[in-house]
Coordinates of C-alpha atoms in Angstrom, one line a residue:
M1 CA 122.2 110.3 154.2
T2 CA 121.1 106.7 155.4
I3 CA 119.1 104.1 153.6
T4 CA 116.8 101.9 155.5
A5 CA 116.4 98.2 155.1
S6 CA 113.1 98.5 153.3
E7 CA 114.5 101.0 150.9
T8 CA 117.4 98.5 150.2
D9 CA 115.0 95.8 149.5
L10 CA 113.0 98.1 147.1
L11 CA 116.2 98.9 145.3
K12 CA 117.1 95.2 145.0
V13 CA 113.6 94.5 143.6
D14 CA 114.0 97.3 141.1
A15 CA 117.4 96.0 140.1
D16 CA 116.2 92.5 139.7
R17 CA 113.2 93.8 137.5
L18 CA 115.5 95.9 135.4
F19 CA 118.1 92.9 135.0
G20 CA 115.2 90.8 134.1
R21 CA 114.0 93.1 131.3
K22 CA 117.5 93.4 129.8
K23 CA 117.8 89.5 129.9
L24 CA 114.4 89.3 128.3
M25 CA 115.4 91.7 125.5
S26 CA 118.8 90.1 125.0
F27 CA 117.2 86.8 124.3
G28 CA 113.7 87.8 122.9
L29 CA 114.8 90.4 120.3
P30 CA 117.2 88.0 118.5
A31 CA 114.5 85.2 118.6
L32 CA 112.0 87.7 117.0
V33 CA 114.4 88.7 114.3
I34 CA 115.2 85.1 113.5
A35 CA 111.4 84.2 113.4
Y36 CA 110.8 87.2 111.1
L37 CA 113.6 86.1 108.7
T38 CA 112.4 82.5 108.7
Y39 CA 108.9 83.8 107.8
I40 CA 110.3 85.9 104.9
F41 CA 112.4 83.0 103.6
F42 CA 109.3 80.8 103.1
A43 CA 106.6 83.5 102.4
F44 CA 108.6 84.9 99.5
D45 CA 109.6 81.4 98.4
I46 CA 113.4 82.0 98.4
P47 CA 114.2 78.3 97.7
G48 CA 111.9 78.4 94.6
L49 CA 113.5 81.7 93.5
S50 CA 117.0 80.2 93.7
Q51 CA 115.8 77.3 91.5
R52 CA 114.2 79.6 88.9
F53 CA 117.3 81.7 88.6
E54 CA 119.2 81.1 85.4
V55 CA 122.8 82.2 85.3
D56 CA 122.9 82.3 81.5
N57 CA 119.9 84.5 81.2
A58 CA 121.3 86.9 83.9
R59 CA 124.7 87.0 82.0
A60 CA 123.1 87.6 78.8
L61 CA 121.0 90.5 80.2
V62 CA 124.1 92.1 81.6
A63 CA 126.0 91.8 78.5
D64 CA 123.2 93.2 76.5
S65 CA 123.2 96.3 78.7
Y66 CA 126.8 97.4 77.6
S67 CA 127.2 95.6 74.3
Y68 CA 125.5 95.4 71.0
K69 CA 125.2 92.6 68.4
T70 CA 125.6 92.7 64.7
H71 CA 123.2 90.4 62.7
I72 CA 124.2 88.8 59.4
A73 CA 121.2 87.1 58.0
R74 CA 120.3 85.1 54.9
D75 CA 116.7 84.6 53.6
N76 CA 116.7 80.7 52.8
R77 CA 113.8 81.5 50.4
T78 CA 115.6 84.2 48.1
G79 CA 119.2 83.8 49.1
E80 CA 119.5 87.4 50.1
I81 CA 122.1 88.3 52.7
S82 CA 121.7 91.5 55.0
A83 CA 123.7 92.9 57.8
A84 CA 122.2 95.1 60.5
I85 CA 123.1 96.5 64.0
E86 CA 120.7 95.0 66.5
G87 CA 118.7 93.6 63.7
E88 CA 116.8 96.9 63.1
R89 CA 116.1 98.6 59.6
K90 CA 117.5 101.9 61.0
G91 CA 120.9 100.2 61.6
T92 CA 121.0 98.1 58.2
Y93 CA 124.0 98.3 56.1
P94 CA 123.4 99.4 52.6
D95 CA 122.9 96.7 50.0
G96 CA 126.1 94.9 48.9
T97 CA 127.9 96.0 52.1
A98 CA 128.8 94.5 55.4
P99 CA 131.3 94.8 58.2
E100 CA 134.9 94.0 57.5
W101 CA 134.7 90.6 59.2
V102 CA 132.2 89.4 56.6
T103 CA 133.3 88.5 53.2
L104 CA 130.5 88.7 50.7
G105 CA 130.6 86.5 47.6
E106 CA 128.3 85.2 44.9
A107 CA 129.1 81.6 45.6
E108 CA 129.6 81.9 49.3
T109 CA 129.7 84.2 52.2
V110 CA 132.4 83.9 54.9
I111 CA 131.8 85.2 58.5
D112 CA 134.9 85.4 60.5
L113 CA 133.8 85.5 64.2
G114 CA 137.3 85.5 65.5
D115 CA 139.5 83.0 67.4
G116 CA 139.2 80.5 64.6
H117 CA 135.2 80.5 64.5
V118 CA 134.2 80.8 61.0
V119 CA 130.6 80.5 59.6
T120 CA 130.1 80.0 55.9
F121 CA 126.9 80.5 54.0
G122 CA 127.2 78.2 50.8
A123 CA 125.1 77.4 47.8
D124 CA 121.7 75.9 48.1
N125 CA 121.1 77.3 51.6
L126 CA 124.0 75.1 53.0
V127 CA 125.7 76.5 56.2
S128 CA 128.7 75.3 58.1
Y129 CA 130.3 76.5 61.3
D130 CA 133.9 75.5 62.0
I131 CA 134.4 75.5 65.9
P132 CA 138.0 75.2 67.1
G133 CA 138.4 72.2 69.4
Y134 CA 135.0 70.7 68.4
G135 CA 134.9 70.4 64.6
L136 CA 132.9 71.4 61.5
I137 CA 129.0 71.5 61.9
T138 CA 127.0 71.6 58.6
A139 CA 123.2 72.1 58.1
Q140 CA 121.0 72.2 55.2
P141 CA 117.7 73.9 55.8
S142 CA 114.8 73.2 53.5
R143 CA 111.1 73.9 53.6
A144 CA 110.2 70.2 53.0
K145 CA 112.6 68.3 55.3
G146 CA 113.4 71.1 58.0
V147 CA 116.9 71.6 59.2
Q148 CA 119.1 68.7 58.6
A149 CA 122.3 69.0 60.6
V150 CA 125.5 66.8 60.7
L151 CA 127.6 67.0 63.9
P152 CA 131.1 65.8 64.3
T153 CA 130.3 63.8 67.5
E154 CA 127.4 61.6 68.4
V155 CA 126.7 63.3 71.7
T156 CA 125.2 66.7 71.3
P157 CA 126.8 69.3 73.6
E158 CA 124.6 71.6 75.8
W159 CA 125.4 74.6 73.9
I160 CA 123.7 73.1 70.8
N161 CA 120.0 73.1 70.7
A162 CA 118.8 71.1 67.7
S163 CA 115.3 70.0 66.5
K164 CA 113.7 69.1 63.3
N165 CA 112.7 72.7 62.4
R166 CA 115.4 74.7 64.3
M167 CA 119.0 74.6 65.2
A168 CA 120.8 77.1 67.6
I169 CA 124.5 77.1 68.4
T170 CA 125.9 79.5 71.1
T171 CA 129.6 79.8 71.7
E172 CA 131.7 82.5 73.1
A173 CA 132.4 83.9 69.6
G174 CA 128.7 84.3 68.5
R175 CA 125.4 82.7 68.0
L176 CA 124.2 80.8 64.9
T177 CA 120.4 80.1 64.4
I178 CA 119.1 78.0 61.6
T179 CA 115.4 77.6 60.6
R180 CA 113.5 76.6 57.5
N181 CA 113.3 80.2 56.2
R182 CA 116.3 82.0 57.8
T183 CA 119.9 81.5 58.8
E184 CA 121.3 84.2 61.1
V185 CA 124.6 84.9 62.7
F186 CA 124.9 87.1 65.9
R187 CA 128.2 88.7 67.0
Y188 CA 128.5 90.7 70.0
F189 CA 130.7 93.9 70.5
T190 CA 131.3 96.0 73.6
G191 CA 129.9 99.5 73.5
W192 CA 126.8 101.3 72.2
E193 CA 127.1 101.2 68.4
L194 CA 125.8 104.1 66.3
F195 CA 125.3 106.0 69.5
F196 CA 126.5 109.3 67.8
F197 CA 125.8 108.6 64.0
T198 CA 123.9 106.1 62.1
L199 CA 125.2 104.3 59.0
D200 CA 123.5 106.7 56.5
S201 CA 125.4 109.5 58.1
P202 CA 128.7 110.8 56.3
Y203 CA 130.4 111.0 59.7
S204 CA 129.6 107.3 60.6
G205 CA 132.9 105.4 61.4
M206 CA 135.0 108.5 61.8
S207 CA 137.3 109.0 64.8
V208 CA 136.8 111.7 67.2
S209 CA 139.6 113.7 65.9
E210 CA 138.2 113.5 62.3
V211 CA 134.8 114.7 63.5
M212 CA 136.3 117.6 65.4
A213 CA 138.4 118.6 62.4
R214 CA 135.2 118.6 60.3
A215 CA 133.4 120.5 63.0
L216 CA 136.2 123.2 63.1
G217 CA 136.1 123.3 59.3
G218 CA 132.5 124.7 59.3
E219 CA 130.4 121.5 59.4
H220 CA 129.5 121.8 63.0
A221 CA 125.8 122.4 62.2
Q222 CA 125.5 119.3 60.1
I223 CA 127.4 117.2 62.7
W224 CA 124.9 118.3 65.3
Q225 CA 121.9 117.7 63.1
D226 CA 123.1 114.1 62.5
F227 CA 123.6 113.5 66.1
W228 CA 120.5 115.1 67.3
T229 CA 118.3 113.3 64.7
N230 CA 119.9 109.9 65.3
K231 CA 117.2 107.4 64.4
M232 CA 118.4 104.6 66.6
W233 CA 119.0 106.5 69.8
R234 CA 116.6 109.3 69.3
H235 CA 118.5 111.9 71.3
Q236 CA 115.9 114.6 70.3
E237 CA 113.0 112.6 71.6
V238 CA 114.9 111.5 74.7
A239 CA 115.8 115.1 75.6
W240 CA 112.1 116.2 75.2
A241 CA 111.0 113.2 77.3
I242 CA 113.4 114.3 80.1
F243 CA 111.9 117.7 79.9
E244 CA 108.3 116.3 80.0
T245 CA 109.2 114.3 83.2
I246 CA 110.8 117.4 85.1
L247 CA 107.9 119.5 83.9
M248 CA 105.5 116.9 85.1
A249 CA 107.0 116.9 88.6
F250 CA 107.2 120.8 88.6
L251 CA 103.7 121.3 87.8
G252 CA 102.4 118.7 90.2
T253 CA 104.6 120.0 93.0
M254 CA 104.0 123.7 92.7
G255 CA 100.3 123.3 92.0
A256 CA 99.9 121.3 95.2
A257 CA 101.8 123.9 97.2
I258 CA 99.5 126.7 95.9
V259 CA 96.3 124.7 96.6
A260 CA 97.5 123.4 99.9
L261 CA 98.6 126.8 101.4
P262 CA 95.2 128.5 101.8
L263 CA 93.5 125.2 102.9
A264 CA 96.2 124.9 105.6
F265 CA 94.9 127.9 107.3
L266 CA 91.4 126.2 107.6
A267 CA 93.1 123.1 109.2
A268 CA 95.1 125.0 111.7
K269 CA 93.6 125.4 115.2
N270 CA 94.9 129.0 115.7
F271 CA 93.5 130.3 112.4
S272 CA 90.3 128.2 112.1
P273 CA 88.1 128.4 115.2
F274 CA 85.4 126.2 113.8
L275 CA 85.9 122.6 114.7
V276 CA 83.7 121.2 111.8
V277 CA 85.8 123.1 109.2
R278 CA 89.0 122.0 110.6
Q279 CA 87.9 118.4 110.8
V280 CA 86.5 118.3 107.2
T281 CA 89.7 120.0 105.8
R282 CA 92.0 117.7 107.6
R283 CA 90.0 114.6 106.5
F284 CA 90.2 116.0 103.0
F285 CA 93.9 116.0 103.3
D286 CA 94.0 112.5 104.7
F287 CA 92.0 111.3 101.7
F288 CA 94.2 112.8 99.1
R289 CA 97.6 111.6 100.6
G290 CA 96.1 108.3 101.7
V291 CA 95.7 107.2 98.1
D292 CA 99.1 106.7 96.4
A293 CA 100.0 108.8 93.4
L294 CA 100.1 105.7 91.2
I295 CA 96.4 104.9 92.1
W296 CA 95.5 108.5 91.2
T297 CA 97.4 108.2 87.9
I298 CA 95.3 105.1 86.9
V299 CA 92.0 106.8 88.0
L300 CA 92.9 110.1 86.1
A301 CA 94.1 108.3 83.0
R302 CA 90.8 106.5 82.8
A303 CA 89.0 109.8 83.2
F304 CA 91.0 112.2 81.1
G305 CA 93.2 109.8 79.0
P306 CA 96.9 109.4 79.0
G307 CA 99.3 112.2 78.8
P308 CA 101.8 114.1 80.9
L309 CA 99.1 116.4 82.3
T310 CA 97.4 113.5 83.8
G311 CA 100.6 112.5 85.6
A312 CA 101.0 116.2 86.9
L313 CA 97.5 116.1 88.2
A314 CA 98.2 112.9 90.0
I315 CA 101.2 114.4 91.7
L316 CA 99.2 117.4 92.5
I317 CA 96.4 115.7 94.2
T318 CA 98.6 113.5 96.3
D319 CA 101.0 116.2 97.3
T320 CA 98.1 118.6 98.2
G321 CA 97.2 116.1 101.0
S322 CA 100.8 116.0 102.2
F323 CA 101.5 119.7 102.0
G324 CA 98.2 120.5 103.7
K325 CA 99.1 118.5 106.7
M326 CA 102.7 119.8 107.0
F327 CA 101.7 123.5 106.4
S328 CA 98.8 123.4 108.9
E329 CA 101.3 122.0 111.5
A330 CA 103.7 124.7 110.7
L331 CA 100.9 127.3 111.1
E332 CA 100.0 126.0 114.5
N333 CA 103.6 126.5 115.7
V334 CA 104.1 130.2 114.6
D335 CA 105.0 132.9 117.3
K336 CA 101.9 134.8 118.3
K337 CA 104.0 137.8 119.5
Q338 CA 105.0 138.6 115.9
I339 CA 101.6 138.6 114.9
E340 CA 100.3 140.8 117.8
G341 CA 103.1 143.2 117.0
I342 CA 101.9 143.6 113.5
Q343 CA 98.3 143.8 114.6
S344 CA 99.3 146.7 117.1
T345 CA 100.2 148.9 114.1
G346 CA 96.6 148.7 112.8
A347 CA 97.2 146.1 110.2
K348 CA 94.3 144.3 108.7
P349 CA 94.0 140.5 108.7
V350 CA 95.4 139.9 105.3
Q351 CA 98.4 142.1 106.3
R352 CA 98.8 140.3 109.4
Y353 CA 99.0 137.1 107.6
R354 CA 101.4 138.5 105.0
F355 CA 103.8 140.2 107.5
G356 CA 103.3 138.3 110.5
V357 CA 102.8 134.6 109.5
I358 CA 104.1 133.9 106.1
P359 CA 107.7 135.1 107.0
Q360 CA 107.7 132.6 110.0
I361 CA 106.7 129.6 107.9
T362 CA 108.5 130.4 104.7
P363 CA 111.7 128.4 105.5
I364 CA 109.6 125.4 106.3
L365 CA 107.6 125.7 103.2
L366 CA 110.5 126.1 100.8
S367 CA 112.3 123.1 102.4
Q368 CA 109.3 120.8 102.0
I369 CA 108.5 122.0 98.6
L370 CA 111.8 121.7 97.2
Y371 CA 112.3 118.2 98.8
Y372 CA 109.1 117.0 97.3
L373 CA 110.2 118.4 94.0
E374 CA 113.3 116.4 94.1
S375 CA 111.3 113.3 95.1
N376 CA 108.7 113.8 92.5
T377 CA 111.3 114.0 89.9
R378 CA 111.8 110.2 90.4
S379 CA 108.0 109.4 90.9
A380 CA 107.4 111.1 87.6
T381 CA 109.3 108.5 85.8
I382 CA 107.1 105.7 87.0
I383 CA 103.8 107.9 86.6
G384 CA 105.0 108.7 82.9
A385 CA 105.3 104.9 82.3
I386 CA 101.6 104.6 83.1
T387 CA 100.1 107.9 81.7
G388 CA 102.2 107.7 78.5
G389 CA 104.6 110.6 78.9
G390 CA 108.3 111.5 79.7
I391 CA 111.3 109.3 80.0
G392 CA 109.2 106.6 81.8
L393 CA 107.3 105.8 78.7
M394 CA 110.5 105.3 76.6
L395 CA 112.0 103.2 79.4
T396 CA 108.9 100.9 79.4
Q397 CA 108.8 100.7 75.6
A398 CA 112.4 99.5 75.6
M399 CA 112.0 97.0 78.2
I400 CA 108.8 95.5 76.5
T401 CA 111.0 94.6 73.5
Q402 CA 113.1 92.3 75.5
K403 CA 116.0 93.1 73.2
D404 CA 116.8 96.8 73.5
W405 CA 118.6 96.4 76.9
E406 CA 121.3 98.8 76.0
E407 CA 118.6 101.5 75.5
V408 CA 117.2 100.6 78.8
T409 CA 120.8 101.2 80.4
Y410 CA 120.9 104.5 78.5
Y411 CA 117.5 105.7 79.9
I412 CA 118.5 104.6 83.3
V413 CA 121.7 106.4 83.2
L414 CA 119.8 109.6 82.1
I415 CA 117.2 109.1 85.0
I416 CA 120.1 108.8 87.5
L417 CA 121.8 111.9 86.2
M418 CA 118.5 113.9 86.2
V419 CA 117.9 113.0 89.7
M420 CA 121.4 113.8 90.8
I421 CA 121.1 117.3 89.0
M422 CA 117.7 117.9 90.6
D423 CA 119.2 116.9 93.9
W424 CA 121.9 119.4 93.6
F425 CA 119.7 122.1 92.2
S426 CA 117.1 121.5 95.0
G427 CA 119.9 121.7 97.7
W428 CA 121.4 124.8 96.2
L429 CA 118.1 126.5 96.0
R430 CA 117.0 125.5 99.5
R431 CA 120.2 126.9 100.8
N432 CA 120.0 130.3 99.1
L433 CA 116.3 130.8 99.5
I434 CA 116.1 129.7 103.1
S435 CA 119.2 131.8 104.0
G436 CA 117.9 134.8 102.2
S437 CA 114.4 134.6 103.8
E438 CA 115.9 134.1 107.3
S439 CA 118.3 137.3 106.8
G440 CA 115.3 139.3 105.6
R441 CA 113.4 138.9 108.7

């Protein structure tokens, strides 16, 4: 086969065009990426964000997620001293008792924070803090003169914040705050204190082996009751909230599938001959899935009030639109020969749909429904925070307090575990149901 001169010229032109396009792509695409990243850098105020970022606050937030603090407080008006985990009444030590590193006394109370850091509550509201390598700090709070502090140096370090009415000292060992009416010491410990038993439980402070021995000795019911009704960590309420979240996702997803399946027949070309009916049904699906579930949640909460059922309805409405579109597309791709074979036996329309259509689309339906069930389990957490139900509500409440970050971590861990379990269960169910439906054809 010979190539003429004109054909050779055309090939050269095509090659030059192709080379030019590749050259343009090699230079143009990186330029677009750089321009886009530059736009993001200024549009999202990345320089301002870096200036507003505070390392100390981030470090404290991370520490609060895996640690707890014990409060030793003195009421400067009455002289009463109290000790509490996280400063909560549910974690308050009985009167006259305190952790082992606190020595209570009538004249003075000594708080040993470790590594030589010692705080002393003396008479007449006097408080002192002996800091190794710095010296002794003393303060005398009073309602008339405020907080009068004496420092060992003339220059105030950055870790001491002092004013007329308040003084805060933050060290690696702990934190001391002094005001006119209250003096308080915070000491951090690693772990989630009182996670199993609160201080009023007879099993508080026992080792695992001791608790197991008590359980084998016949006290297992009481041990479970004390754990299940823990007032600080509220395991019973958390378990019910997890169940509410899963139930919200299940009702919304399955309800949407039940509503969308018959409507999908009206939107499919091969099952609905009327153009007007098809278009109206498809626009119906577009409207429902075009509005996000969070928007429907707010609308429904305004109409019906807060509650898990409102969240389930929001998921149902949004997923009805999504399922309707996917189911109608699946119906348009069914094999007509199988339907004609069922029809040749004299089957009625309902029977043709039941035995000629449903078996073909069942794997697709099950796959999509189970996928959305898994996805809605995550969405139900956020929806529950708005509608007032499920684990999302408890997570929001813990975040609003700005102090219970260990509970926030606990709830996040539970949410992740819930999603992982639902992912595994959904995959297992999908494999078994779809393989079963395919083998039964």
